[in-house]
PDB file of C-alpha atoms in Angstrom:
ATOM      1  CA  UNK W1459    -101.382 -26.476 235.338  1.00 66.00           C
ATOM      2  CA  UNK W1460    -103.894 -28.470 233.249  1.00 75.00           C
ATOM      3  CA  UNK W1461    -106.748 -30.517 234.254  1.00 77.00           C
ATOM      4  CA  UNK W1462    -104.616 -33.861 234.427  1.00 80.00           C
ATOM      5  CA  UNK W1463    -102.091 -32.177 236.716  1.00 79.00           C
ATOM      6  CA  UNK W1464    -104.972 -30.700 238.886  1.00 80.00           C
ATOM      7  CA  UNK W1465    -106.570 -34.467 239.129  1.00 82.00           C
ATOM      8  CA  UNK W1466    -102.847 -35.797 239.967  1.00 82.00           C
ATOM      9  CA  UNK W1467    -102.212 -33.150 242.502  1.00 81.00           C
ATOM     10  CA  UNK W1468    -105.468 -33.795 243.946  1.00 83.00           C
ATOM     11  CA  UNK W1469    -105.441 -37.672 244.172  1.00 84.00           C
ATOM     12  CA  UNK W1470    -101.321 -37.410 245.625  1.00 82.00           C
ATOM     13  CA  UNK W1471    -102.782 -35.288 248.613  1.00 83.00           C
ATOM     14  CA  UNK W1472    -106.063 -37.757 248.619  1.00 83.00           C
ATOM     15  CA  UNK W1473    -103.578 -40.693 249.382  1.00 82.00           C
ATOM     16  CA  UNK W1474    -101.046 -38.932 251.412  1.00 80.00           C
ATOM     17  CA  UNK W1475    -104.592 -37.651 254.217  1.00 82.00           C
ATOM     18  CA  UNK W1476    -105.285 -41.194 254.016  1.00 82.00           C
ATOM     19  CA  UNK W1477    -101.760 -42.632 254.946  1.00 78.00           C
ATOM     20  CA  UNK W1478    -101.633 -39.848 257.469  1.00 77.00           C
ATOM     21  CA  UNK W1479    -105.225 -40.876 259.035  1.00 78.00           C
ATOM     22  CA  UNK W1480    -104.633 -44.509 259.237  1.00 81.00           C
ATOM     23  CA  UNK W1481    -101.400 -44.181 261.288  1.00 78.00           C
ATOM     24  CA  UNK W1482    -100.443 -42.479 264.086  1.00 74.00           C
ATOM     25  CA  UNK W1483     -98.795 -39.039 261.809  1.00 73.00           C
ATOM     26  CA  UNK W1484    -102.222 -37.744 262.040  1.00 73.00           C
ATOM     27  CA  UNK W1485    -101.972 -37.430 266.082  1.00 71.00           C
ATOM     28  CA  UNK W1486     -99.277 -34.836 265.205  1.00 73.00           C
ATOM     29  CA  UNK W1487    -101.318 -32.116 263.179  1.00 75.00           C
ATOM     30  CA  UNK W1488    -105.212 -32.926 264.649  1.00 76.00           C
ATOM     31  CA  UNK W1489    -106.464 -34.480 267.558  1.00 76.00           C
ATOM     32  CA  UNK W1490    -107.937 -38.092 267.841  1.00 74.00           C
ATOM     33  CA  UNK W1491    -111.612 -37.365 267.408  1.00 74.00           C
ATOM     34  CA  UNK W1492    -110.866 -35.962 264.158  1.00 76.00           C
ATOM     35  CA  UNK W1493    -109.730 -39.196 262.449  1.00 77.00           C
ATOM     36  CA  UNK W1494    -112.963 -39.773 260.875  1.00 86.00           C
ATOM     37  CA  UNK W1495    -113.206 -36.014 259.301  1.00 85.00           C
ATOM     38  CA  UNK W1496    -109.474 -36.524 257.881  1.00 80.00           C
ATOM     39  CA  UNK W1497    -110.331 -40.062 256.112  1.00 86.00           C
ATOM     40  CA  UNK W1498    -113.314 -38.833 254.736  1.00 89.00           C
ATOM     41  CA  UNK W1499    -111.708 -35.706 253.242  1.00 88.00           C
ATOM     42  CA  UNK W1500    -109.129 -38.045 251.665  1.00 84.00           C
ATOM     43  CA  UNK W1501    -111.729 -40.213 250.526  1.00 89.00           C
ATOM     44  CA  UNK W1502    -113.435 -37.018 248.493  1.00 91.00           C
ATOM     45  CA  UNK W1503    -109.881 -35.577 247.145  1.00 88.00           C
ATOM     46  CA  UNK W1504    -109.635 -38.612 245.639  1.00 87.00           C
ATOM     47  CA  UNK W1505    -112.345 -39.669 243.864  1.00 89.00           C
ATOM     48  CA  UNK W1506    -112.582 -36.070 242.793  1.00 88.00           C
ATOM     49  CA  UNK W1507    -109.415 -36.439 241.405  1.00 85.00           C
ATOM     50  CA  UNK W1508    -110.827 -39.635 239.342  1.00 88.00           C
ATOM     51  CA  UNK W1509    -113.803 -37.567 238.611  1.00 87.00           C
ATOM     52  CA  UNK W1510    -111.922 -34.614 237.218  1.00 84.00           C
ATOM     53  CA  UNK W1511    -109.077 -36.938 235.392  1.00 82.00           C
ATOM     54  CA  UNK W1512    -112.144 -38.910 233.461  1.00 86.00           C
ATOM     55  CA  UNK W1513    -113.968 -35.639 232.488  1.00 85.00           C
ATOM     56  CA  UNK W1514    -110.956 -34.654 230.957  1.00 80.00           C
ATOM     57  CA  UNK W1515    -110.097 -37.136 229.236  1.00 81.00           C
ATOM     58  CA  UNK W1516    -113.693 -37.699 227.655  1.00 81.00           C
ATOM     59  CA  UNK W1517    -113.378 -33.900 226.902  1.00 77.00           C
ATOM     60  CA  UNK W1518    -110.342 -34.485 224.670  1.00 76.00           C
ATOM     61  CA  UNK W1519    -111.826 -37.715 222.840  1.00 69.00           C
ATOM     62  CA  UNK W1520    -115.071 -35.179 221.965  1.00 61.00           C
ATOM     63  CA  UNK W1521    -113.440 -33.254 219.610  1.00 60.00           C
ATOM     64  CA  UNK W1522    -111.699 -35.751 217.707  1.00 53.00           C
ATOM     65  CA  UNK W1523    -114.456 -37.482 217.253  1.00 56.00           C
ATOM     66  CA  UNK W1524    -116.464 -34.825 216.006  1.00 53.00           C
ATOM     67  CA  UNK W1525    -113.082 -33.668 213.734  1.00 54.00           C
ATOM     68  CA  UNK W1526    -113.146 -36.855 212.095  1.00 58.00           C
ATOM     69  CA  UNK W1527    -116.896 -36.751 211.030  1.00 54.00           C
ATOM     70  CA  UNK W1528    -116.825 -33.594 209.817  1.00 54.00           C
ATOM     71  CA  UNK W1529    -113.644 -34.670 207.704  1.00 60.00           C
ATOM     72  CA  UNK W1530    -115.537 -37.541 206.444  1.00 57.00           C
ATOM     73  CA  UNK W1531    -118.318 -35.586 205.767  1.00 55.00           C
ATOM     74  CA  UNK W1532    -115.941 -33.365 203.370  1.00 61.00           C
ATOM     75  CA  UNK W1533    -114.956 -35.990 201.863  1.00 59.00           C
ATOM     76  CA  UNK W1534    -118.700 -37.130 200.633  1.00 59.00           C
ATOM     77  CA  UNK W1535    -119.726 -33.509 199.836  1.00 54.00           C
ATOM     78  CA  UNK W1536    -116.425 -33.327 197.052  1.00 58.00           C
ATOM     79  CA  UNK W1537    -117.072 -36.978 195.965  1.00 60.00           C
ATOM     80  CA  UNK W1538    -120.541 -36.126 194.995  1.00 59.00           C
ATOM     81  CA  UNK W1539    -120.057 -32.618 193.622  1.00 60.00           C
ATOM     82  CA  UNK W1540    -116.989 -34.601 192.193  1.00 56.00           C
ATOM     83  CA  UNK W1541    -114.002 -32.341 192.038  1.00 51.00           C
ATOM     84  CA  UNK W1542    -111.222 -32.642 194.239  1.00 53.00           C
ATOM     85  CA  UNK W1543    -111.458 -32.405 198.174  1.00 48.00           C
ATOM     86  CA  UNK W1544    -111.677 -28.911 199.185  1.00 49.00           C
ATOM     87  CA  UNK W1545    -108.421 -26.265 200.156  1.00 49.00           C
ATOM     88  CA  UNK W1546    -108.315 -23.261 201.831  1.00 46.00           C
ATOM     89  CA  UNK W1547    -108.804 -20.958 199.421  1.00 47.00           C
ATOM     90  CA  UNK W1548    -111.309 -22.844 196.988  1.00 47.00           C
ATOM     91  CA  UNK W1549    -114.975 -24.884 197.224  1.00 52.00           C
ATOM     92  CA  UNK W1550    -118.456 -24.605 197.354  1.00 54.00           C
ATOM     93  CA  UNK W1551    -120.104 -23.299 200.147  1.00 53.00           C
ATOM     94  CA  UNK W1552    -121.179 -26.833 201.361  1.00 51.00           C
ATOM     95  CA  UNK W1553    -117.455 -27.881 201.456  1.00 50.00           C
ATOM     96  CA  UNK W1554    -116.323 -24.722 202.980  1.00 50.00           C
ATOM     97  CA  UNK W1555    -118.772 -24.914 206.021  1.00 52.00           C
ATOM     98  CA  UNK W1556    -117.885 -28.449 206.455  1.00 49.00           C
ATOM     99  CA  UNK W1557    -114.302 -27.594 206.424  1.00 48.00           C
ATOM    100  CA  UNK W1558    -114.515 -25.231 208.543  1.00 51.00           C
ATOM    101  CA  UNK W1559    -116.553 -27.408 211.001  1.00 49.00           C
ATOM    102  CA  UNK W1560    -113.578 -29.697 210.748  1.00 48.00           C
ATOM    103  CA  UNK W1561    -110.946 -27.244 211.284  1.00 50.00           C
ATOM    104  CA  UNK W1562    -112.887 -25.913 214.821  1.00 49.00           C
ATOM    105  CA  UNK W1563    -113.362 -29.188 216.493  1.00 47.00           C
ATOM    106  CA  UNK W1564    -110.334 -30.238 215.493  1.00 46.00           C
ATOM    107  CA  UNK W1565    -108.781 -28.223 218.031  1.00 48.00           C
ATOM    108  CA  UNK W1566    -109.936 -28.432 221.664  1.00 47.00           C
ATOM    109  CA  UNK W1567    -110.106 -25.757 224.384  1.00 50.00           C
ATOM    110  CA  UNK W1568    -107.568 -26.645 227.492  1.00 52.00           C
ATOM    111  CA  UNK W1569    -108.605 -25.115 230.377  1.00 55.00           C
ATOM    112  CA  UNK W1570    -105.747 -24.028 232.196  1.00 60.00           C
ATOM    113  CA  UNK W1571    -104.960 -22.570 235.876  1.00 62.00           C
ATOM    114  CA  UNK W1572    -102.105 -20.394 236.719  1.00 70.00           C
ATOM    115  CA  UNK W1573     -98.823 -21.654 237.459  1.00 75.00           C
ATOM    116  CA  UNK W1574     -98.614 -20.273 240.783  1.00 76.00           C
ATOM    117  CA  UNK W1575    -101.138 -23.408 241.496  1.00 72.00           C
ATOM    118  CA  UNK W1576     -98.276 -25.565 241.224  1.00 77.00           C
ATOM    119  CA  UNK W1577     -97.330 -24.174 244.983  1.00 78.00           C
ATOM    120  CA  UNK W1578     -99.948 -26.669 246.047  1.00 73.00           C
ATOM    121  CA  UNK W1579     -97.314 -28.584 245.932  1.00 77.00           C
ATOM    122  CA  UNK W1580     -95.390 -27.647 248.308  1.00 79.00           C
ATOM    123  CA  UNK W1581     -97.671 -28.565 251.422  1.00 72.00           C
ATOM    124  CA  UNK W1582     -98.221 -32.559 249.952  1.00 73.00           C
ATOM    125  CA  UNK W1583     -93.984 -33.017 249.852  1.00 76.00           C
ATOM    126  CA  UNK W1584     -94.358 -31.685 253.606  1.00 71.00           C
ATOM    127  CA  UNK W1585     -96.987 -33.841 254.180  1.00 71.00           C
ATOM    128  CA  UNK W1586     -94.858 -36.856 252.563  1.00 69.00           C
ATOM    129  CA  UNK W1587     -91.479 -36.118 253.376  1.00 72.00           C
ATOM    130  CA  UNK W1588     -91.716 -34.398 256.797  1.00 70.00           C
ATOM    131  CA  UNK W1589     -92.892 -35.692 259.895  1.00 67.00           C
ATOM    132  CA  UNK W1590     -92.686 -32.804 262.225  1.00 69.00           C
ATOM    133  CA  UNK W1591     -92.460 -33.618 266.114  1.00 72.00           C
ATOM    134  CA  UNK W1592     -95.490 -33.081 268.368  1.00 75.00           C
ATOM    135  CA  UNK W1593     -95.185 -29.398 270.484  1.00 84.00           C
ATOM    136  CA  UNK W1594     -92.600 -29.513 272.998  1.00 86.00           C
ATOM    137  CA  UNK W1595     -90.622 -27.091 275.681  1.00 89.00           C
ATOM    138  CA  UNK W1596     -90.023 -24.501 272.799  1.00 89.00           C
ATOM    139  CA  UNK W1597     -93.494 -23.445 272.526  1.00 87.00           C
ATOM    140  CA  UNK W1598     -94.266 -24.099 276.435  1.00 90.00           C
ATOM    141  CA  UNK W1599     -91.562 -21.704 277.767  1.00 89.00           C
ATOM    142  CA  UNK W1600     -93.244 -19.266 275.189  1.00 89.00           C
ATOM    143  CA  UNK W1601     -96.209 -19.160 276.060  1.00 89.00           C
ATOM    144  CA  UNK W1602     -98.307 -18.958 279.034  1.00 90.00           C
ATOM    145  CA  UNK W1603    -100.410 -22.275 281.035  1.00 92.00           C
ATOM    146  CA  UNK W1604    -103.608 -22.026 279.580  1.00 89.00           C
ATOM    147  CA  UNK W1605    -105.400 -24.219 282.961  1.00 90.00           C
ATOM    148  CA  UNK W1606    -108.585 -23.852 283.039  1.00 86.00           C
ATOM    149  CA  UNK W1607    -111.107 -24.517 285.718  1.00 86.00           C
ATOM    150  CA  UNK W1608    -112.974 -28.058 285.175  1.00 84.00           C
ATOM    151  CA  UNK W1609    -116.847 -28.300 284.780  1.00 84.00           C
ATOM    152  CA  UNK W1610    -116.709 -31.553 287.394  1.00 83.00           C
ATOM    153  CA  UNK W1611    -114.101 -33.426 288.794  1.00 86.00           C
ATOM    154  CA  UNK W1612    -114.904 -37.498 287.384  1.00 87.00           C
ATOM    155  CA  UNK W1613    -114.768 -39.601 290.943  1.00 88.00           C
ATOM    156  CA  UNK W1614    -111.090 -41.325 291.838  1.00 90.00           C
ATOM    157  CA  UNK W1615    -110.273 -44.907 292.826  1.00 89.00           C
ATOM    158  CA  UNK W1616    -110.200 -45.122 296.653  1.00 83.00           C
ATOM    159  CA  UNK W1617    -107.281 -47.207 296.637  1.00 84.00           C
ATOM    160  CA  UNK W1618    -103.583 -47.291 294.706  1.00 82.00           C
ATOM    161  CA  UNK W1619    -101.564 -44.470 292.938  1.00 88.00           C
ATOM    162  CA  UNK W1620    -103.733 -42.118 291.025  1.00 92.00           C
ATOM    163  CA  UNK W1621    -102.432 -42.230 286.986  1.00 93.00           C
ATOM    164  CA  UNK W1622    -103.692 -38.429 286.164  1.00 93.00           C
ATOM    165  CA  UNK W1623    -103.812 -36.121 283.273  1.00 92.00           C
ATOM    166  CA  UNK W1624    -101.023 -33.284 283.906  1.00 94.00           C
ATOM    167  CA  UNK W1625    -104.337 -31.328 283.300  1.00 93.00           C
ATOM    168  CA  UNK W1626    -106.297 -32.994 285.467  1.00 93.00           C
ATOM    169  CA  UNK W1627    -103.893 -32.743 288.480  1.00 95.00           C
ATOM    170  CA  UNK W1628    -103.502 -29.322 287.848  1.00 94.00           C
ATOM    171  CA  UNK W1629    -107.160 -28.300 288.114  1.00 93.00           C
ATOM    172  CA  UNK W1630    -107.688 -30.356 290.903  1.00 94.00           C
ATOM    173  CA  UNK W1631    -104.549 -28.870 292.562  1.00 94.00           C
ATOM    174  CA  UNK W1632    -105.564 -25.394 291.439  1.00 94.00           C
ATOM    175  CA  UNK W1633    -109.267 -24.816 291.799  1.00 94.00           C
ATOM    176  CA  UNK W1634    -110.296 -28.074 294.262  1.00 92.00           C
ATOM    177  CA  UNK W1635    -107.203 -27.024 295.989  1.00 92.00           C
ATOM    178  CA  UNK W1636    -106.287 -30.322 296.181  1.00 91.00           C
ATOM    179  CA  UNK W1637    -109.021 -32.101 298.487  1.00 92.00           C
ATOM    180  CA  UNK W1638    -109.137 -34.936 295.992  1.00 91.00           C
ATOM    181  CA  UNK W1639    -105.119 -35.289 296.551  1.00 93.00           C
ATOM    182  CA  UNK W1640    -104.156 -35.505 299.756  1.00 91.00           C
ATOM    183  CA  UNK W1641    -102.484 -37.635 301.487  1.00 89.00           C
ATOM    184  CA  UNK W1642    -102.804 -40.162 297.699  1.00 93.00           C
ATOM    185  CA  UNK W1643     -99.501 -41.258 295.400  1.00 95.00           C
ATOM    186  CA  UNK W1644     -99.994 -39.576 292.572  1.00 95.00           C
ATOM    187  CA  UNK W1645     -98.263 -40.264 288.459  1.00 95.00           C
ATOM    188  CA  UNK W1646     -97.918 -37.941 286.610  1.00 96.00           C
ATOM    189  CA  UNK W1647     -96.192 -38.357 282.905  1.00 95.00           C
ATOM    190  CA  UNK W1648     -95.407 -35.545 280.147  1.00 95.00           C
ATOM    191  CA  UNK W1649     -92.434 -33.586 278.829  1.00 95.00           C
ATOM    192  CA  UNK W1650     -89.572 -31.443 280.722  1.00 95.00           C
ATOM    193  CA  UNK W1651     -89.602 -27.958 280.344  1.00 94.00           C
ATOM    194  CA  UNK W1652     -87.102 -25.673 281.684  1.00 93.00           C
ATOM    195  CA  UNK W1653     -88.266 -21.869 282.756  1.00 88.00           C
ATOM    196  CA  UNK W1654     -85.988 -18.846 282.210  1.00 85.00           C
ATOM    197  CA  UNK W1655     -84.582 -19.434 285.732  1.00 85.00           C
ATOM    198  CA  UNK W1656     -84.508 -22.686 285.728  1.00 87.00           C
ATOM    199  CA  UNK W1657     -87.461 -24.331 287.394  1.00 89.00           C
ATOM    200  CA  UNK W1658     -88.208 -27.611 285.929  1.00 94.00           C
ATOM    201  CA  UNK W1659     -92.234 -28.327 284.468  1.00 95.00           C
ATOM    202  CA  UNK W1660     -93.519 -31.248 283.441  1.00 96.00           C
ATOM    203  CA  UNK W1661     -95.992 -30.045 280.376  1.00 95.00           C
ATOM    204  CA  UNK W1662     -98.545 -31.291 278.312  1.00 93.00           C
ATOM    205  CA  UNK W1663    -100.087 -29.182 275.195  1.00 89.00           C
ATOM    206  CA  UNK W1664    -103.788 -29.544 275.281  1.00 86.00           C
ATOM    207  CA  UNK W1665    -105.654 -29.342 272.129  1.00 83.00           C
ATOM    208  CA  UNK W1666    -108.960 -27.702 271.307  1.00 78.00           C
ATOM    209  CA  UNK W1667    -108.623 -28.577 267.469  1.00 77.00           C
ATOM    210  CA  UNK W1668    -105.236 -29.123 265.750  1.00 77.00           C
ATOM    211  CA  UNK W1669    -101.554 -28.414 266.549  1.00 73.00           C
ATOM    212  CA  UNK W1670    -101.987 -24.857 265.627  1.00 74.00           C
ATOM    213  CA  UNK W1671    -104.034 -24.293 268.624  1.00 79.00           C
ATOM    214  CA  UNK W1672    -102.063 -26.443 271.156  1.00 82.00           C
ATOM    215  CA  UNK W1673    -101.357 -24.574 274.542  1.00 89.00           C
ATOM    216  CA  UNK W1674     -99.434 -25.536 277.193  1.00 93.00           C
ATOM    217  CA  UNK W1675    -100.284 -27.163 281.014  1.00 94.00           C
ATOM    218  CA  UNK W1676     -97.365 -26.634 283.319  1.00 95.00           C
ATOM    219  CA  UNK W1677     -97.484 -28.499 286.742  1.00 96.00           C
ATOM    220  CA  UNK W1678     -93.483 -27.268 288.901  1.00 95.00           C
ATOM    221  CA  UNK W1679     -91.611 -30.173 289.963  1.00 95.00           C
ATOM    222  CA  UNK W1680     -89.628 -29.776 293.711  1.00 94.00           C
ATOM    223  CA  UNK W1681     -88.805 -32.614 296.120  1.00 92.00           C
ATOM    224  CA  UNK W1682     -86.211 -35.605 294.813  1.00 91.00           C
ATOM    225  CA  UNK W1683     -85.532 -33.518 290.939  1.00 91.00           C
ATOM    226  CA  UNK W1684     -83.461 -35.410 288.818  1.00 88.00           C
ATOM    227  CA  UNK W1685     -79.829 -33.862 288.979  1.00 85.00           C
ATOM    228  CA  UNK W1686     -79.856 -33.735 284.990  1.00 84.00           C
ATOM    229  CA  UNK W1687     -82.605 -32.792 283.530  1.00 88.00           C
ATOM    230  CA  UNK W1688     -83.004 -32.388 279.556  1.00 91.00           C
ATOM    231  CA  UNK W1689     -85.136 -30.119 277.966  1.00 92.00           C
ATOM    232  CA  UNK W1690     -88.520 -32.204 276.142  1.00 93.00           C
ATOM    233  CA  UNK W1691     -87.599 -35.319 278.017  1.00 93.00           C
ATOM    234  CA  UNK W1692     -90.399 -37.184 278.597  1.00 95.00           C
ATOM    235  CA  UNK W1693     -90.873 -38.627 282.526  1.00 95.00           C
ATOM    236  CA  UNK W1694     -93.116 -40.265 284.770  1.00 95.00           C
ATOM    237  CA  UNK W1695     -93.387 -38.756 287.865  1.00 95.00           C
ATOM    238  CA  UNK W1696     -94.454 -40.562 290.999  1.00 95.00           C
ATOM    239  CA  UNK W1697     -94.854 -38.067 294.038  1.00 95.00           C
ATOM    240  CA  UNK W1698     -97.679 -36.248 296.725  1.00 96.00           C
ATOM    241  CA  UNK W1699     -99.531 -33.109 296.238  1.00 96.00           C
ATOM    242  CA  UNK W1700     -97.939 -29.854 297.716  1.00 95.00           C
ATOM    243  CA  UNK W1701     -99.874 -26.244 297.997  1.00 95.00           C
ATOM    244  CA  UNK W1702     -97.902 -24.536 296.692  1.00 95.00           C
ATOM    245  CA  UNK W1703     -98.120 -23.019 293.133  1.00 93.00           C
ATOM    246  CA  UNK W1704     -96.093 -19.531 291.513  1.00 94.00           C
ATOM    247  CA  UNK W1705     -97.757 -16.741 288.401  1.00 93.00           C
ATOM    248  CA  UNK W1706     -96.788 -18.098 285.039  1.00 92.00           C
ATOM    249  CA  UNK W1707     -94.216 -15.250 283.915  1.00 89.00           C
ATOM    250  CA  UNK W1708     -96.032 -15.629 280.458  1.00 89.00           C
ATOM    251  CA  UNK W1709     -99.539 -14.611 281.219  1.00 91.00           C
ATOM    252  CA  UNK W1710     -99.461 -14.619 285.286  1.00 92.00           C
ATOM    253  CA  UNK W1711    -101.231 -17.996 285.145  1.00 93.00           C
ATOM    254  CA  UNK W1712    -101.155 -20.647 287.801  1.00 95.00           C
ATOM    255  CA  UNK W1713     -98.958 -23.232 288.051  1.00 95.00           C
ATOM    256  CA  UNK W1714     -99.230 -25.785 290.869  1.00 96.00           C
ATOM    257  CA  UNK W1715     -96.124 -27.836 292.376  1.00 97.00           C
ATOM    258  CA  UNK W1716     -96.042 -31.743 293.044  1.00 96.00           C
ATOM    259  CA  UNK W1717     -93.447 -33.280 295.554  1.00 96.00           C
ATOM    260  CA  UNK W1718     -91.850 -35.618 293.287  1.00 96.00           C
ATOM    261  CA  UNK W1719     -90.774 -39.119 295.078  1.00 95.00           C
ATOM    262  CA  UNK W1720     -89.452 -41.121 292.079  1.00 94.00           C
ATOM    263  CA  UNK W1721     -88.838 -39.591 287.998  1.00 94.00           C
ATOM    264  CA  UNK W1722     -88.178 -42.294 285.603  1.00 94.00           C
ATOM    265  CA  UNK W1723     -87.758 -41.614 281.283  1.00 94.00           C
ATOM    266  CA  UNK W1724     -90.423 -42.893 278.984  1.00 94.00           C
ATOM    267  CA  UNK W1725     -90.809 -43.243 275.561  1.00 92.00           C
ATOM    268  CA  UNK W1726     -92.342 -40.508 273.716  1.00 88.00           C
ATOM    269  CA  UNK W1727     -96.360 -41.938 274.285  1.00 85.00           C
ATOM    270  CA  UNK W1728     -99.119 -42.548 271.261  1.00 82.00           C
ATOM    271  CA  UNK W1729    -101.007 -39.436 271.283  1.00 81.00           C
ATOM    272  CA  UNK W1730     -98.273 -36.649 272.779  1.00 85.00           C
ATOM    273  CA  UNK W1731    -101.213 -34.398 273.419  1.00 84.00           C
ATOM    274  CA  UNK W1732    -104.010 -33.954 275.833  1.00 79.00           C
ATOM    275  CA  UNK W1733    -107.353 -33.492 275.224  1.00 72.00           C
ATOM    276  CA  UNK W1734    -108.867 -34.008 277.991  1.00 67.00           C
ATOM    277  CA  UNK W1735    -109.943 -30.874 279.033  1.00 57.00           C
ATOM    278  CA  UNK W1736    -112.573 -30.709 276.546  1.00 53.00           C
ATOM    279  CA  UNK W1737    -113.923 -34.151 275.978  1.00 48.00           C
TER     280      UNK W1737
END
């Protein structure tokens, strides 16, 4: 891999951070608060990539240019001393040191990296070709509810349904014991998850960072439960808070229950994560 395909490696994965940032794809690898970091790092790969592509190509003009002096040169020395321009094997010492000037920049040093570089590569076509689908009940059946108790609870309206986070329900439910949701309508919305025995969740993965970090939220459904439910469908739920809660089997966890009233399908919504638990 030469310079040039270094620069065109570099200003591909450039382009393909800044498509990714400036849509919604990003919302699937990082979360929101990221976007500037991700647009600036695309901004760098590719001027780099600019950077390195002109450096490399005044590198290879440099020693043409200086090849062609030193042949001219040659050519002045034997016109003077008047005998015929010099060979390999025969001139006088000023021809043969300007020969041999001629014949070392007339060949250039390429710096070159390994080929295993090319496997670079591989992660940009992934990037550009693949569009992977946010975490869903795969992951959350695998691994345990990572609640965790709030700092503060943020005040609620005093009137109407109350539109919470899946994580914020479930610390209220969990560790305010639900004083904040009694007796309220409550909506709920995230993704179906089905538990070894069959229980249905709805689940949201939380972020700290990125994707690779993503845990899972788990709040039971019981009450009016769909008859079919599929795996990583995503519902609204509309129902009342209930006590009761059950051990994640994963990590022994808790995971609090809500009566559902009404379950309706949704489409799959902007940012399929949460991040609410630390913002």
């Amino acid at each position: 891999m030469n310079r040039l395909a270094q620069a065109a490696v570099m200003f591909l994965l450039g382009a393909a951070l800044l498509h990714a940032g400036t849509t919604d794809l990003y919302l699937r690898y990082v979360k929101a608060g990221l976007q500037p970091l991700l647009l600036a790092s695309g901004a760098v790969l590719i001027v780099t990539a600019l950077a390195t592509a002109w450096y490399d190509r005044r590198a290879t003009k440099a020693p043409a240019t200086a090849a062609t002096a030193a042949t001219a040169a040659t050519a002045l020395v034997a016109e003077a001393a008047k005998t015929p321009a010099p060979t390999a094997t025969a001139g006088t010492p000023e021809e043969a040191s300007a020969a041999e000037a001629a014949h070392g920049h007339g060949h250039a040093h390429v710096h070159r990296e390994p080929r295993i570089s090319w496997l670079l590569v591989l992660p940009l076509l992934a990037l550009i070709l693949v569009a992977p689908p946010a975490l869903g009940s795969y992951s959350a059946t695998r691994t345990g509810t990572a609640l965790q108790q709030p700092l503060a609870y943020s005040p609620l309206p005093a009137t109407g349904p109350l539109r919470l986070s899946v994580v914020d329900y479930a610390g209220r439910a969990v560790y305010d014991h639900g004083r904040t949701l009694t007796g309220r309508r409550i909506q709920l919305t995230g993704f179906v998850a089905l538990d070894r025995d069959g229980t249905p969740y709805l689940v949201r993965m939380a972020l700290n960072c990125c994707a690779a970090d993503a845990q899972p939220v788990k709040v039971g459904l019981t009450g009016h439960i769909p008859p079919v439910l599929q795996p990583d469908t995503w519902l609204r739920i509309t129902g009342t808070y209930t006590p009761r809660r059950v051990k994640d089997p994963v990590n022994n966890g808790p995971i609090p229950f809500i009566e559902v009233i009404a379950a309706e399908p949704v489409p799959v919504p902007h940012d399929p994560y949460d991040e609410t638990w630390n913002t």
